[in-house]
């Protein structure tokens, strides 16, 4: 029963976000719907033909009352039609997004896993050497790495590794000589192009995990059961096992919540490396005021994150025996 | 004042952080007084190497890079400080309300907070910036805070929920003091150390969002922002791919890194200053 509620909540959230983007674009001064309609009329296109065209691209009939526009638009969204791109005429938004999403999902996932791993290791290390200067060094490095914006790191890495020394390519997700598909050269080329973006995710991401893991480990170290385990003379390895599994648990919910920040960061990172993912798509859409693409990217990334959170919650109850439904 | 000094000198990293912060604050306050004239465009001096006349060299139009950094700092710091204050106000008020005004308010406010926490804030910020348009710096600061209060509100709420059950609040309630009196005199003071610490982090977040917007070129350009400099260096001027322009690219990067480092290194000092319990333990 609890899970049905959660799923309904998740769907409702996606619905609210979608509606918000609709009204945001519609109610702003100089609404793109009106602008586009008037532009078409000015080009000498008859009124109902212009209306038709606006309908295809933006999923909205300009002369209808706002509420009916909204219902109409929602109906299209539910059928998977998010309109067409303004800039790339005739290309459905949904296709642009599904071309871009896999690149982002793979890089974000790999970047997240590596930074999580490094962060957890450094965090435990810092908790163990708590009183010494190494600990404070690790903490400071962690918080500084966390505070430096992704685009700064991205630009710096791009400058060092592909402008100064030509070790890594400066743009694209694979080189033009390989065919996309499940073959060796393509995968190698993809990994090669992916290196800098992933490195940027890791450099800007591990700091937060280090700090969280340290805080969590320190608090678990103070727990009574750790003392009891030590008093019983358990082996160091067993104690470490208890410590590890108890202090890493709270981080798992954070793992999924951080997806939002990672997707946000992908706007900067993919923009800088001209990596054809969803962040890059959103960045170009925003720069060219391509409203349908903007809305589509926003709704789909939000939906992805919301459902990732749902899965994380579900997994968390399985991982942590103390939680029962 | 002596207390501040005592707290600061306990760790060398804090001194370094404060030094950076002071440097940038001075830059922000006095920068526009020193460089009140318009920037000189000097076509004969494009990408000049660092010299006594141009400490950090010149950019693609022969303008002094150091001067641009100094002028940019006013804008960056002013908006960041403003945005951080807005974030604090929003997060604290919503957190207090959710934790203290009963179940219904709590449920509604926390749903909204969850919504803002799951939405990718950078994407929301970009879309809001484009659709609403950026007329002035206060609006920019408001938008920055609108996308970043969620974490604080959540933390404040859970702290309020735990403080409500503590004995000192119990005592005040037993004495018959009003709800508002308890909220303002018993609970809020206990939250302040956390709020002050979070203020510093909110500043770093605001700098990230603000410079990022300018870097992507979403906000109409007002010259003299570090993000605009980076945008020009990596984008239109093509400076990135000519090694002679190194200073033009490196200067804004370095400025951002140093400023963020300075703030982060000060965080634990602020924490200690705001929380008397931490001080007495030393």
CSV table of C-alpha atoms in Angstrom, one decimal, chain B residues 54-265:
chain,number,residue,atom,x,y,z
B,54,UNK,CA,49.2,45.1,-17.3
B,55,UNK,CA,49.7,42.8,-14.4
B,56,UNK,CA,47.8,39.9,-15.9
B,57,UNK,CA,48.3,40.9,-19.6
B,58,UNK,CA,45.5,42.0,-21.9
B,59,UNK,CA,42.6,40.3,-23.7
B,60,UNK,CA,41.5,39.9,-27.3
B,61,UNK,CA,40.7,43.7,-27.5
B,62,UNK,CA,43.8,44.8,-25.6
B,63,UNK,CA,41.9,45.5,-22.4
B,64,UNK,CA,43.6,44.9,-19.1
B,65,UNK,CA,42.7,41.5,-17.6
B,66,UNK,CA,43.4,42.4,-14.0
B,67,UNK,CA,41.1,45.5,-14.3
B,68,UNK,CA,38.3,43.3,-15.6
B,69,UNK,CA,38.8,40.8,-12.7
B,70,UNK,CA,38.6,43.6,-10.2
B,71,UNK,CA,35.5,45.2,-11.7
B,72,UNK,CA,33.8,41.8,-12.1
B,73,UNK,CA,34.3,41.0,-8.4
B,74,UNK,CA,31.8,43.7,-7.4
B,75,UNK,CA,29.0,42.1,-9.4
B,76,UNK,CA,29.9,38.5,-8.4
B,77,UNK,CA,30.2,39.2,-4.6
B,78,UNK,CA,27.2,41.5,-4.4
B,79,UNK,CA,24.8,39.1,-6.1
B,80,UNK,CA,26.2,36.1,-4.2
B,81,UNK,CA,25.8,37.8,-0.9
B,82,UNK,CA,22.3,38.9,-1.7
B,83,UNK,CA,21.3,35.5,-3.0
B,84,UNK,CA,22.7,33.8,0.1
B,85,UNK,CA,20.7,36.1,2.4
B,86,UNK,CA,17.5,35.4,0.5
B,87,UNK,CA,18.2,31.7,0.6
B,88,UNK,CA,18.8,31.8,4.3
B,89,UNK,CA,15.5,33.7,4.9
B,90,UNK,CA,13.5,31.4,2.7
B,91,UNK,CA,14.9,28.2,4.0
B,92,UNK,CA,14.8,29.2,7.7
B,93,UNK,CA,11.2,30.5,7.5
B,94,UNK,CA,9.9,27.5,5.6
B,95,UNK,CA,11.8,25.1,7.8
B,96,UNK,CA,10.5,26.8,11.0
B,97,UNK,CA,7.0,26.8,9.7
B,98,UNK,CA,7.1,23.2,8.7
B,99,UNK,CA,8.5,22.1,12.0
B,100,UNK,CA,6.4,24.2,14.2
B,101,UNK,CA,3.0,24.9,12.8
B,102,UNK,CA,1.6,21.5,12.9
B,103,UNK,CA,1.1,18.5,10.7
B,104,UNK,CA,-0.9,19.9,7.8
B,105,UNK,CA,1.5,22.8,7.2
B,106,UNK,CA,4.4,20.4,7.6
B,107,UNK,CA,3.0,18.0,5.0
B,108,UNK,CA,2.3,20.6,2.4
B,109,UNK,CA,5.6,22.5,2.9
B,110,UNK,CA,7.6,19.3,2.8
B,111,UNK,CA,6.0,18.2,-0.5
B,112,UNK,CA,7.0,21.5,-2.0
B,113,UNK,CA,10.5,21.2,-0.6
B,114,UNK,CA,10.8,17.7,-2.0
B,115,UNK,CA,9.7,18.9,-5.4
B,116,UNK,CA,12.4,21.7,-5.3
B,117,UNK,CA,15.0,19.2,-4.1
B,118,UNK,CA,14.4,16.7,-6.9
B,119,UNK,CA,14.2,19.1,-9.8
B,120,UNK,CA,17.6,19.7,-11.3
B,121,UNK,CA,18.2,23.2,-9.9
B,122,UNK,CA,20.6,24.3,-12.6
B,123,UNK,CA,18.1,23.4,-15.3
B,124,UNK,CA,15.3,25.2,-13.5
B,125,UNK,CA,17.5,28.2,-13.0
B,126,UNK,CA,18.4,28.3,-16.7
B,127,UNK,CA,14.8,28.0,-17.8
B,128,UNK,CA,13.6,30.7,-15.3
B,129,UNK,CA,16.4,33.0,-16.3
B,130,UNK,CA,15.5,32.7,-20.0
B,131,UNK,CA,11.7,32.9,-19.7
B,132,UNK,CA,11.6,35.7,-17.0
B,133,UNK,CA,14.5,37.6,-18.4
B,134,UNK,CA,17.1,39.2,-16.2
B,135,UNK,CA,16.4,42.8,-15.7
B,136,UNK,CA,18.6,43.5,-12.7
B,137,UNK,CA,20.8,41.9,-10.1
B,138,UNK,CA,18.2,41.7,-7.3
B,139,UNK,CA,16.0,39.5,-9.6
B,140,UNK,CA,19.0,37.4,-10.4
B,141,UNK,CA,19.7,36.9,-6.7
B,142,UNK,CA,16.0,36.0,-6.0
B,143,UNK,CA,16.1,33.4,-8.7
B,144,UNK,CA,19.3,31.9,-7.4
B,145,UNK,CA,17.8,31.6,-3.9
B,146,UNK,CA,14.5,30.2,-5.3
B,147,UNK,CA,16.4,27.2,-6.6
B,148,UNK,CA,18.5,26.5,-3.6
B,149,UNK,CA,16.6,26.8,-0.3
B,150,UNK,CA,15.4,23.2,-0.2
B,151,UNK,CA,18.2,21.6,1.7
B,152,UNK,CA,18.3,24.2,4.4
B,153,UNK,CA,14.5,24.1,4.9
B,154,UNK,CA,14.7,20.3,5.3
B,155,UNK,CA,17.6,20.5,7.8
B,156,UNK,CA,15.9,23.3,9.8
B,157,UNK,CA,12.6,21.4,10.0
B,158,UNK,CA,14.2,18.2,11.4
B,159,UNK,CA,16.2,20.3,13.9
B,160,UNK,CA,13.0,22.1,15.0
B,161,UNK,CA,11.2,18.7,15.4
B,162,UNK,CA,14.0,17.4,17.7
B,163,UNK,CA,14.3,20.7,19.7
B,164,UNK,CA,10.6,20.7,20.4
B,165,UNK,CA,10.9,17.6,22.4
B,166,UNK,CA,13.9,18.7,24.4
B,167,UNK,CA,13.6,19.6,28.1
B,168,UNK,CA,14.4,23.3,27.9
B,169,UNK,CA,11.5,23.8,25.5
B,170,UNK,CA,9.4,21.6,27.8
B,171,UNK,CA,10.2,23.9,30.6
B,172,UNK,CA,9.2,27.1,28.7
B,173,UNK,CA,6.0,25.4,27.8
B,174,UNK,CA,5.4,24.5,31.4
B,175,UNK,CA,6.0,28.1,32.4
B,176,UNK,CA,3.1,29.1,30.1
B,177,UNK,CA,5.2,31.0,27.6
B,178,UNK,CA,3.6,31.5,24.2
B,179,UNK,CA,4.3,29.5,21.0
B,180,UNK,CA,6.0,32.5,19.4
B,181,UNK,CA,8.1,33.3,22.4
B,182,UNK,CA,9.3,29.7,22.5
B,183,UNK,CA,10.0,29.7,18.7
B,184,UNK,CA,12.0,33.0,18.8
B,185,UNK,CA,13.7,32.7,22.2
B,186,UNK,CA,14.3,29.0,22.6
B,187,UNK,CA,14.4,27.3,19.3
B,188,UNK,CA,15.8,29.9,16.9
B,189,UNK,CA,19.0,30.7,18.9
B,190,UNK,CA,19.8,27.0,18.9
B,191,UNK,CA,19.5,27.0,15.1
B,192,UNK,CA,21.7,30.0,14.5
B,193,UNK,CA,25.1,28.2,14.4
B,194,UNK,CA,23.8,26.0,11.7
B,195,UNK,CA,22.3,28.9,9.8
B,196,UNK,CA,25.5,30.9,9.9
B,197,UNK,CA,27.5,27.9,8.6
B,198,UNK,CA,25.0,27.3,5.9
B,199,UNK,CA,25.2,30.9,4.9
B,200,UNK,CA,28.8,30.4,3.8
B,201,UNK,CA,27.9,27.3,1.8
B,202,UNK,CA,25.0,29.2,0.3
B,203,UNK,CA,27.4,31.9,-0.9
B,204,UNK,CA,29.5,29.3,-2.8
B,205,UNK,CA,26.3,27.9,-4.3
B,206,UNK,CA,25.2,31.3,-5.4
B,207,UNK,CA,28.6,32.0,-7.0
B,208,UNK,CA,28.3,28.7,-8.9
B,209,UNK,CA,24.9,29.5,-10.2
B,210,UNK,CA,25.5,33.1,-11.0
B,211,UNK,CA,28.9,32.8,-12.8
B,212,UNK,CA,27.5,29.7,-14.5
B,213,UNK,CA,24.6,31.6,-16.0
B,214,UNK,CA,27.0,34.2,-17.3
B,215,UNK,CA,29.3,31.6,-18.6
B,216,UNK,CA,26.6,29.9,-20.6
B,217,UNK,CA,25.7,33.3,-22.0
B,218,UNK,CA,22.0,33.0,-20.9
B,219,UNK,CA,21.7,36.3,-19.1
B,220,UNK,CA,22.1,39.4,-21.2
B,221,UNK,CA,25.7,40.5,-21.0
B,222,UNK,CA,26.6,43.1,-18.6
B,223,UNK,CA,30.3,43.3,-19.1
B,224,UNK,CA,32.8,42.7,-16.2
B,225,UNK,CA,31.6,39.4,-14.8
B,226,UNK,CA,34.0,36.5,-14.5
B,227,UNK,CA,31.5,34.3,-16.2
B,228,UNK,CA,31.4,36.6,-19.2
B,229,UNK,CA,35.2,36.6,-19.4
B,230,UNK,CA,35.2,32.8,-19.4
B,231,UNK,CA,32.5,32.7,-22.0
B,232,UNK,CA,34.5,35.0,-24.3
B,233,UNK,CA,37.7,33.1,-23.6
B,234,UNK,CA,36.2,29.7,-24.4
B,235,UNK,CA,33.7,30.8,-27.0
B,236,UNK,CA,33.5,33.6,-29.4
B,237,UNK,CA,37.0,35.1,-29.2
B,238,UNK,CA,38.6,31.6,-29.7
B,239,UNK,CA,41.1,32.6,-27.2
B,240,UNK,CA,41.1,29.1,-25.7
B,241,UNK,CA,42.9,27.7,-28.7
B,242,UNK,CA,45.7,30.1,-28.9
B,243,UNK,CA,48.2,29.6,-26.2
B,244,UNK,CA,49.3,33.3,-26.0
B,245,UNK,CA,45.9,34.1,-24.4
B,246,UNK,CA,46.7,31.9,-21.4
B,247,UNK,CA,46.2,34.7,-18.8
B,248,UNK,CA,42.8,35.8,-20.2
B,249,UNK,CA,41.5,32.3,-19.7
B,250,UNK,CA,43.3,31.5,-16.4
B,251,UNK,CA,42.6,34.8,-14.6
B,252,UNK,CA,38.8,34.3,-14.1
B,253,UNK,CA,39.3,30.6,-13.4
B,254,UNK,CA,41.8,31.4,-10.7
B,255,UNK,CA,39.6,34.1,-9.3
B,256,UNK,CA,36.7,31.8,-8.9
B,257,UNK,CA,38.9,29.0,-7.4
B,258,UNK,CA,40.5,31.3,-4.9
B,259,UNK,CA,37.3,32.9,-3.9
B,260,UNK,CA,35.5,29.5,-3.4
B,261,UNK,CA,38.5,28.1,-1.6
B,262,UNK,CA,38.6,31.2,0.7
B,263,UNK,CA,34.9,30.8,1.6
B,264,UNK,CA,35.2,27.0,2.2
B,265,UNK,CA,38.2,27.3,4.4
